[in-house]
PDB file of N, CA and C in Angstrom:
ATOM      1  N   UNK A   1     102.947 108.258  91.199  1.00  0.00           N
ATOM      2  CA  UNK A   1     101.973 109.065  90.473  1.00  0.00           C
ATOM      3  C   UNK A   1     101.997 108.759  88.986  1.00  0.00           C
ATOM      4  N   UNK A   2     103.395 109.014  88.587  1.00  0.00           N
ATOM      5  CA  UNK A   2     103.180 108.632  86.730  1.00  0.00           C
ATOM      6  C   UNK A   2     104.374 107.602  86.466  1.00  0.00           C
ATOM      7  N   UNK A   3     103.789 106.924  85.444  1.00  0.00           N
ATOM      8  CA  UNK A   3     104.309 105.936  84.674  1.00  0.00           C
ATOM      9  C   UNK A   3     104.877 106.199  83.163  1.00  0.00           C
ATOM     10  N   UNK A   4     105.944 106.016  82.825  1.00  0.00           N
ATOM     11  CA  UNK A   4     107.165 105.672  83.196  1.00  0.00           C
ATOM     12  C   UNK A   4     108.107 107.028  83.764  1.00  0.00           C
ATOM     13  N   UNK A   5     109.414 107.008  84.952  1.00  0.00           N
ATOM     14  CA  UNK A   5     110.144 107.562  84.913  1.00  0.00           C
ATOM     15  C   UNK A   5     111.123 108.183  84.029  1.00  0.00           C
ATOM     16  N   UNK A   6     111.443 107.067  83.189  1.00  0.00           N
ATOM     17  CA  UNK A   6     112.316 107.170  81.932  1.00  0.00           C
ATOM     18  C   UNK A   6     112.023 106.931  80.665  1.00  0.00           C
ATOM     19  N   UNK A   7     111.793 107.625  79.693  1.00  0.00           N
ATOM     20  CA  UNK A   7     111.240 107.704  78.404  1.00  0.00           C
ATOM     21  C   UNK A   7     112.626 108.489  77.095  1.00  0.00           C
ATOM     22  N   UNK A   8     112.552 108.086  76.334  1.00  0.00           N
ATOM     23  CA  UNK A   8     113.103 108.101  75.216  1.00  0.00           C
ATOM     24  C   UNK A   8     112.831 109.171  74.400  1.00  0.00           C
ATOM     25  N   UNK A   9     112.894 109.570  73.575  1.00  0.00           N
ATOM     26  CA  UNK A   9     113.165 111.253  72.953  1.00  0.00           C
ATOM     27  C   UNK A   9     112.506 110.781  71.859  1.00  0.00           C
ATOM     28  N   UNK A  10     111.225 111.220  71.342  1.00  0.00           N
ATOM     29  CA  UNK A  10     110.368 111.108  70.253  1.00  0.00           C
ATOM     30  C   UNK A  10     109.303 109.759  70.418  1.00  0.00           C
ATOM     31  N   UNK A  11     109.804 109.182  71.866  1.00  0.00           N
ATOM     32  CA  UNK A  11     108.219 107.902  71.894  1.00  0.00           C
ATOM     33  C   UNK A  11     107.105 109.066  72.692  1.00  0.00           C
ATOM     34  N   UNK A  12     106.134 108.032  73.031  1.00  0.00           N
ATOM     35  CA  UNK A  12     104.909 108.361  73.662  1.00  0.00           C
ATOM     36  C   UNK A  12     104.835 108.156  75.035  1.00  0.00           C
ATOM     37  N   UNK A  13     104.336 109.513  75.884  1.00  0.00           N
ATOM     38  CA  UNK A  13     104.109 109.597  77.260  1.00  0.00           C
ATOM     39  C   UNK A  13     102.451 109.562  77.771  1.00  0.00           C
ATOM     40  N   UNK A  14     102.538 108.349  78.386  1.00  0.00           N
ATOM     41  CA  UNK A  14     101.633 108.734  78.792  1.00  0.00           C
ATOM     42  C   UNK A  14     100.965 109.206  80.285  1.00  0.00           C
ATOM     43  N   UNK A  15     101.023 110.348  81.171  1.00  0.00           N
ATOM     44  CA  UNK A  15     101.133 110.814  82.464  1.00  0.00           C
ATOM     45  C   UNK A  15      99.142 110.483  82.808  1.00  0.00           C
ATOM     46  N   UNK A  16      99.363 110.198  84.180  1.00  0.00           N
ATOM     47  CA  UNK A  16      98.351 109.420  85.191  1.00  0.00           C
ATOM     48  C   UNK A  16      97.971 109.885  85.952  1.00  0.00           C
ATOM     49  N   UNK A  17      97.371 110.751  87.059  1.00  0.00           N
ATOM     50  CA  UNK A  17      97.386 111.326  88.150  1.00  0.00           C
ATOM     51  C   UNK A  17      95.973 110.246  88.934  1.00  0.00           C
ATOM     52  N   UNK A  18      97.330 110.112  89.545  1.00  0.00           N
ATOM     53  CA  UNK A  18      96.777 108.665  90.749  1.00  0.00           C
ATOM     54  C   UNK A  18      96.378 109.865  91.757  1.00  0.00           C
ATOM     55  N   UNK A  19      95.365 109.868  92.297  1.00  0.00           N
ATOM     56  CA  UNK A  19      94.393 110.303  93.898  1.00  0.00           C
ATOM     57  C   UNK A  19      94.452 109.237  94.586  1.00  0.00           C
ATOM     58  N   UNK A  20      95.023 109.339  95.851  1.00  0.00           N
ATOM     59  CA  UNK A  20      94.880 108.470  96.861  1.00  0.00           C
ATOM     60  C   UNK A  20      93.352 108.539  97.742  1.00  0.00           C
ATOM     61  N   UNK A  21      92.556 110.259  97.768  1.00  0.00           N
ATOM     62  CA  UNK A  21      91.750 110.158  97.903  1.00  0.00           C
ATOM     63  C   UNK A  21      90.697 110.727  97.149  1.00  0.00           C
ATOM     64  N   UNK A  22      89.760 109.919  96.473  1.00  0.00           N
ATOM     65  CA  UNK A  22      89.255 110.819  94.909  1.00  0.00           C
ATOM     66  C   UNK A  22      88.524 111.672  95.773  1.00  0.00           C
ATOM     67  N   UNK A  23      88.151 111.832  96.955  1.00  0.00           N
ATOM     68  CA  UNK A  23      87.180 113.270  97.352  1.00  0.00           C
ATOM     69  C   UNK A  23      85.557 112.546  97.440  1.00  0.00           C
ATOM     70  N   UNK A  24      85.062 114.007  98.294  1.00  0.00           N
ATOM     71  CA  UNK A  24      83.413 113.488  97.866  1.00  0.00           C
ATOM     72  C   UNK A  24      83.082 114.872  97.609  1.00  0.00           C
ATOM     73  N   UNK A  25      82.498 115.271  96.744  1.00  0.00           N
ATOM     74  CA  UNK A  25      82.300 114.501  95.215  1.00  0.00           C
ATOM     75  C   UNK A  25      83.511 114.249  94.709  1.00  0.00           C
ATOM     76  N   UNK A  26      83.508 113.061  94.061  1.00  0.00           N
ATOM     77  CA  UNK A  26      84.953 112.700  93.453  1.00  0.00           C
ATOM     78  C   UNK A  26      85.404 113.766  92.462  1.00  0.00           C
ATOM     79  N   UNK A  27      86.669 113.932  92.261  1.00  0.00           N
ATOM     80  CA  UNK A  27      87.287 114.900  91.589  1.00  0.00           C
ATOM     81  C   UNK A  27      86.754 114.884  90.027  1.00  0.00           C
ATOM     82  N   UNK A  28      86.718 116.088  89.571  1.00  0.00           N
ATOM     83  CA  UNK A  28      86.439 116.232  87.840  1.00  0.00           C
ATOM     84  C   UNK A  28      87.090 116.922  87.377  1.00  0.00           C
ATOM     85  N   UNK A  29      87.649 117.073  87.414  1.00  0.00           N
ATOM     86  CA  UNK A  29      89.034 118.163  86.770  1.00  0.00           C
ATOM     87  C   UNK A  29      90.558 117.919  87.156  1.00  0.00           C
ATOM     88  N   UNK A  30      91.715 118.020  86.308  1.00  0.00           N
ATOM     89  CA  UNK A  30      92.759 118.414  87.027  1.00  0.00           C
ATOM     90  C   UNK A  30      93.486 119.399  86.026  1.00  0.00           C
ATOM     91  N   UNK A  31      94.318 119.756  87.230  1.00  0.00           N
ATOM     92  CA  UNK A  31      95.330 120.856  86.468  1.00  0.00           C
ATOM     93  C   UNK A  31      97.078 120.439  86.687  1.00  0.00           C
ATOM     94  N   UNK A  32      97.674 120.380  85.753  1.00  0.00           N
ATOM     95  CA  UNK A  32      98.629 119.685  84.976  1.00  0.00           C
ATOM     96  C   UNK A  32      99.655 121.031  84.935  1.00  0.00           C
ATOM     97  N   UNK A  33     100.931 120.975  85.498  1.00  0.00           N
ATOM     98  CA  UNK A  33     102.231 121.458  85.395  1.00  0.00           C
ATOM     99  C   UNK A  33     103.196 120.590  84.845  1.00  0.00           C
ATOM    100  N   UNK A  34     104.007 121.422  84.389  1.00  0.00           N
ATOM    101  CA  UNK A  34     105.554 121.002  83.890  1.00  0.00           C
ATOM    102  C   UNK A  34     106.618 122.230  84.317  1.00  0.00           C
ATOM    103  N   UNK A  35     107.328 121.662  84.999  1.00  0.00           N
ATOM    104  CA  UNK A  35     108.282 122.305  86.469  1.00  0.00           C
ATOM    105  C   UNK A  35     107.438 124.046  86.278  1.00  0.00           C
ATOM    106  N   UNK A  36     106.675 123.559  87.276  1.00  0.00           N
ATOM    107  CA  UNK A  36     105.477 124.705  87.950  1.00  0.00           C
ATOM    108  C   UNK A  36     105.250 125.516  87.090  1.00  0.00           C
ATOM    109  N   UNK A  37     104.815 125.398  85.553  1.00  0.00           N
ATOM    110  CA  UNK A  37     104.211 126.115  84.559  1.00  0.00           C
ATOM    111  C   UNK A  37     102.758 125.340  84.010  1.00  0.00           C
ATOM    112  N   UNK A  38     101.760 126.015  84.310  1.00  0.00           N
ATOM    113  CA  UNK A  38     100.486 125.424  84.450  1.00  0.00           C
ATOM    114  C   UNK A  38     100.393 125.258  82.431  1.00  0.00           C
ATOM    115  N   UNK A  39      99.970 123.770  82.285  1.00  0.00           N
ATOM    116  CA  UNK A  39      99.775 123.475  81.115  1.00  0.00           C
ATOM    117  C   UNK A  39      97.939 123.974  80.745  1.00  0.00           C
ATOM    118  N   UNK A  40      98.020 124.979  79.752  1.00  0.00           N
ATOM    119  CA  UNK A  40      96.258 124.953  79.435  1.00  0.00           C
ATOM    120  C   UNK A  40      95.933 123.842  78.718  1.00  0.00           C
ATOM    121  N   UNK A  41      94.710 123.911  78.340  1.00  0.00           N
ATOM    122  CA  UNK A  41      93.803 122.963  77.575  1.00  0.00           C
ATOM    123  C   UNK A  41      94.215 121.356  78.208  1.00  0.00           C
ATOM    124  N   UNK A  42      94.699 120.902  78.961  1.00  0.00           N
ATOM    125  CA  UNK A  42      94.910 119.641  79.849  1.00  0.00           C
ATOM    126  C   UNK A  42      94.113 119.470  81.123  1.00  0.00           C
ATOM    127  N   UNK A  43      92.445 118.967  81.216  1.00  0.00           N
ATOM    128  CA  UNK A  43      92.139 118.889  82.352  1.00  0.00           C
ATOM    129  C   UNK A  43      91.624 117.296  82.551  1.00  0.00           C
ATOM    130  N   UNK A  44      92.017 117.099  82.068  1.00  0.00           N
ATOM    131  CA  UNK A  44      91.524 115.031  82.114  1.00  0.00           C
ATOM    132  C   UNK A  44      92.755 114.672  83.014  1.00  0.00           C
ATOM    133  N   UNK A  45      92.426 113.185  83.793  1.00  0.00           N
ATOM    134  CA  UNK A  45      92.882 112.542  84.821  1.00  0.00           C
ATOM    135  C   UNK A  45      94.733 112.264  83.775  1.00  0.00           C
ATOM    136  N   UNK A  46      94.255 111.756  82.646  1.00  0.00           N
ATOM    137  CA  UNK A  46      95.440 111.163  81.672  1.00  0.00           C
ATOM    138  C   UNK A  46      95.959 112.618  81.348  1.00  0.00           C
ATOM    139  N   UNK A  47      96.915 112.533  80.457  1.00  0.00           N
ATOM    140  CA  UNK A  47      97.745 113.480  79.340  1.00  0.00           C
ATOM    141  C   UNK A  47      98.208 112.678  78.980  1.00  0.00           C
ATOM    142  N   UNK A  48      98.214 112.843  77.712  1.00  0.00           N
ATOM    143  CA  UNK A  48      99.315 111.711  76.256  1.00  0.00           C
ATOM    144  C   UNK A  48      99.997 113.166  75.777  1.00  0.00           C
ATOM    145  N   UNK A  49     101.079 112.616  76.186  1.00  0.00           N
ATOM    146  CA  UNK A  49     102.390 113.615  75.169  1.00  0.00           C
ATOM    147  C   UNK A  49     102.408 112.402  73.677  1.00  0.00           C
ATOM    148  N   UNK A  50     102.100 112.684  72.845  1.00  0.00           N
ATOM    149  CA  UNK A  50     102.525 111.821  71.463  1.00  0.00           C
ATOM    150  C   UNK A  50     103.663 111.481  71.371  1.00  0.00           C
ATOM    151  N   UNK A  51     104.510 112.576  71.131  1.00  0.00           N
ATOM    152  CA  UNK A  51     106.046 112.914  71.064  1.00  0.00           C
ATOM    153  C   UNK A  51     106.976 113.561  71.701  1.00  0.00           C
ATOM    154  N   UNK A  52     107.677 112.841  72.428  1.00  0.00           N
ATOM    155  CA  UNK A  52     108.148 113.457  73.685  1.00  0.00           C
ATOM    156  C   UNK A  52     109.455 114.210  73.297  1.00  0.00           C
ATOM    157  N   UNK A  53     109.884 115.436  73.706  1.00  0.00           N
ATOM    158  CA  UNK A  53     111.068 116.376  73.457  1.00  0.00           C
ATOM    159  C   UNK A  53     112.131 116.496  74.667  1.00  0.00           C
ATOM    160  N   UNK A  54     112.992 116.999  74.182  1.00  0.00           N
ATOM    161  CA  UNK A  54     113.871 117.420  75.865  1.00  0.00           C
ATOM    162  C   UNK A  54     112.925 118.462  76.797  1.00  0.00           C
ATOM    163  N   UNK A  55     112.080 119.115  75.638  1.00  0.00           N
ATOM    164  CA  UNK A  55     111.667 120.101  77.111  1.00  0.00           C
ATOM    165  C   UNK A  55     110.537 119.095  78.285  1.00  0.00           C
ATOM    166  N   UNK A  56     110.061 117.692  77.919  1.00  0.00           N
ATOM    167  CA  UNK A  56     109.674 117.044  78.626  1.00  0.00           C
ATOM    168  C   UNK A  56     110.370 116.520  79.768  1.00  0.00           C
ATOM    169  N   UNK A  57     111.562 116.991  79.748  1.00  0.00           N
ATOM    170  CA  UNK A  57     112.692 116.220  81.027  1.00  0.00           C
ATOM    171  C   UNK A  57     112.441 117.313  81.921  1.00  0.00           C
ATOM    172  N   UNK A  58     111.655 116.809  82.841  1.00  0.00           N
ATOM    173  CA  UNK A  58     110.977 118.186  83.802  1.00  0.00           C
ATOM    174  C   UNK A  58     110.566 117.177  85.055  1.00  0.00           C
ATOM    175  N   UNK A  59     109.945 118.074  86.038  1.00  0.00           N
ATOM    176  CA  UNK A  59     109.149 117.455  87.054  1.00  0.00           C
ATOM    177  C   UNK A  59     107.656 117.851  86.501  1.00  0.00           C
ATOM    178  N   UNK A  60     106.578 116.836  86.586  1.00  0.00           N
ATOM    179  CA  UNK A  60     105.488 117.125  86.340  1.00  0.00           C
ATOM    180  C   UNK A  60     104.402 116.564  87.340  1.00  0.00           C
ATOM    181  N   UNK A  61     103.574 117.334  87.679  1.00  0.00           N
ATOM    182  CA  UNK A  61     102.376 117.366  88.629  1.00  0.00           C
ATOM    183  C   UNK A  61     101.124 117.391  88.259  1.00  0.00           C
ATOM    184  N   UNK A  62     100.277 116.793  88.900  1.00  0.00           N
ATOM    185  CA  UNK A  62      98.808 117.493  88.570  1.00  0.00           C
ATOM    186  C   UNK A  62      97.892 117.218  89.627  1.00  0.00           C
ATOM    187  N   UNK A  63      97.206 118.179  89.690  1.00  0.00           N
ATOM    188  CA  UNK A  63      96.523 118.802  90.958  1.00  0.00           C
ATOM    189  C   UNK A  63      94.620 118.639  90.848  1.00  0.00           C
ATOM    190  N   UNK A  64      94.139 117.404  91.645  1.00  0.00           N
ATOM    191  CA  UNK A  64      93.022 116.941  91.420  1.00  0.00           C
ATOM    192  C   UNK A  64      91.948 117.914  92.009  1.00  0.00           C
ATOM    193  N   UNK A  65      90.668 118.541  91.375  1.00  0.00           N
ATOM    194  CA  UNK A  65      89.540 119.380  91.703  1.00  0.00           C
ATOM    195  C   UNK A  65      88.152 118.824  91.818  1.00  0.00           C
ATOM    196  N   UNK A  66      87.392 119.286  92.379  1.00  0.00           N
ATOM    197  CA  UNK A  66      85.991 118.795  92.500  1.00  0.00           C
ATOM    198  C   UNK A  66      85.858 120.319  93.353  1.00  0.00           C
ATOM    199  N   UNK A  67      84.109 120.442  93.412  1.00  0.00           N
ATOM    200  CA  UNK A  67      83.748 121.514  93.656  1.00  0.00           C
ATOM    201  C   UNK A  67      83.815 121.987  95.213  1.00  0.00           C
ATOM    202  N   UNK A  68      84.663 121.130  95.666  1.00  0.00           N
ATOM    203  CA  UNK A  68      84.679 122.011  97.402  1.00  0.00           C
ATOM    204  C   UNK A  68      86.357 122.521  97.055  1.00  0.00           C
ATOM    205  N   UNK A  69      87.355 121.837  96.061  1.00  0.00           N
ATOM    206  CA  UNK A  69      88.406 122.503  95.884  1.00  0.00           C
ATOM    207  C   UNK A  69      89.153 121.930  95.338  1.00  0.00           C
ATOM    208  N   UNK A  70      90.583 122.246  95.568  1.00  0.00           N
ATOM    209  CA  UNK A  70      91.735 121.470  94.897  1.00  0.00           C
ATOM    210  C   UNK A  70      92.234 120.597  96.126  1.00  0.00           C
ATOM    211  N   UNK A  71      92.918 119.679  95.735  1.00  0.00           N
ATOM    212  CA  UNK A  71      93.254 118.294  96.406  1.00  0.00           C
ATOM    213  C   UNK A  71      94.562 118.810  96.174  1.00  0.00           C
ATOM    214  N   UNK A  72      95.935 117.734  96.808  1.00  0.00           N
ATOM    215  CA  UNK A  72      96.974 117.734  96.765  1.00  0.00           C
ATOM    216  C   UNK A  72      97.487 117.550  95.567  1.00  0.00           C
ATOM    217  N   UNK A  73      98.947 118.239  95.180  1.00  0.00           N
ATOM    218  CA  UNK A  73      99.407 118.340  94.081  1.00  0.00           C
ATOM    219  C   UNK A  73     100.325 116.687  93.794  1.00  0.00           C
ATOM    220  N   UNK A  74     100.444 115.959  92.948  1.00  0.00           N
ATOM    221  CA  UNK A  74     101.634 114.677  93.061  1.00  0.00           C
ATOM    222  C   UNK A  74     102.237 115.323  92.116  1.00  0.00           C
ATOM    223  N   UNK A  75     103.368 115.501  92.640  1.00  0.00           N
ATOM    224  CA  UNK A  75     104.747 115.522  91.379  1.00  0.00           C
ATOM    225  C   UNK A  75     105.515 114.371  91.123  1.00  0.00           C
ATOM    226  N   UNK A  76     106.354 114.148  90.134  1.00  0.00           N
ATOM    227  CA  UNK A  76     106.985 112.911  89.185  1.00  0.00           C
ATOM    228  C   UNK A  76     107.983 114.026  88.354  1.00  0.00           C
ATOM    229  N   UNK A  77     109.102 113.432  88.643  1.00  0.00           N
ATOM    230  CA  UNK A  77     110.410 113.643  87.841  1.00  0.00           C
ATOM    231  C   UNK A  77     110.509 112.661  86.183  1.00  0.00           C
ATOM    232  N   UNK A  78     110.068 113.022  85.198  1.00  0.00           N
ATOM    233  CA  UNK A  78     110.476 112.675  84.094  1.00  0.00           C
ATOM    234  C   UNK A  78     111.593 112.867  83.488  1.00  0.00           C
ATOM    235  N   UNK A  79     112.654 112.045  83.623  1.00  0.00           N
ATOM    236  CA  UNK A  79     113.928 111.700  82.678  1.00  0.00           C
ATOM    237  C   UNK A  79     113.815 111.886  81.238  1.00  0.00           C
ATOM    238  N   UNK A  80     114.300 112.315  79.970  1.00  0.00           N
ATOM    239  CA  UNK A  80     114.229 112.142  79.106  1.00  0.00           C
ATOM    240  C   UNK A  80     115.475 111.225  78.399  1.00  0.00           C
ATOM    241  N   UNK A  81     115.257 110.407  77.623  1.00  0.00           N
ATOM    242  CA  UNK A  81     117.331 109.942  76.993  1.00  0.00           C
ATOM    243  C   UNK A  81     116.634 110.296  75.650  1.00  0.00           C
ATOM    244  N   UNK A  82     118.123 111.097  75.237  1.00  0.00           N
ATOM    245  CA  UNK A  82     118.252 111.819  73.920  1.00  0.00           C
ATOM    246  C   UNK A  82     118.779 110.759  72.656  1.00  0.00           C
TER     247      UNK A  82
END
């Protein structure tokens, strides 16, 4: 689901949410957790963390929508090194 596993403490993240099946109608929205705390203002396929912190050493998910519903959630374990 996201690229990279392991990231460094103050570079740049950038998280992906791969659909194996985009849906019909293809998905337009997603919704974005960090260990099951729904992130607001994040509904694009990407998220760019700029600057990544320890509280980024989490599992993170995001959950693809289109108007018949929500699709499956992919989670990804993000490592942080301090």
């Amino acid at each position: 689901l996201y690229r990279p596993e392991v990231v460094t403490k103050g570079s740049k993240l950038t998280l992906t949410c791969h659909v194996d099946d985009i849906g019909n109608p293809p998905a337009t929205s997603f919704r974005w957790t960090r260990d099951s705390h729904n992130i607001t203002g994040i509904r694009t396929k990407d998220w760019e963390i700029d600057l990544v912190t320890l509280k980024d050493n989490a599992t993170f998910s995001c959950t693809p929508a289109n108007i018949g519903g929500e699709g499956s959630a992919q989670p990804k374990r993000i490592s942080v090194l301090g």
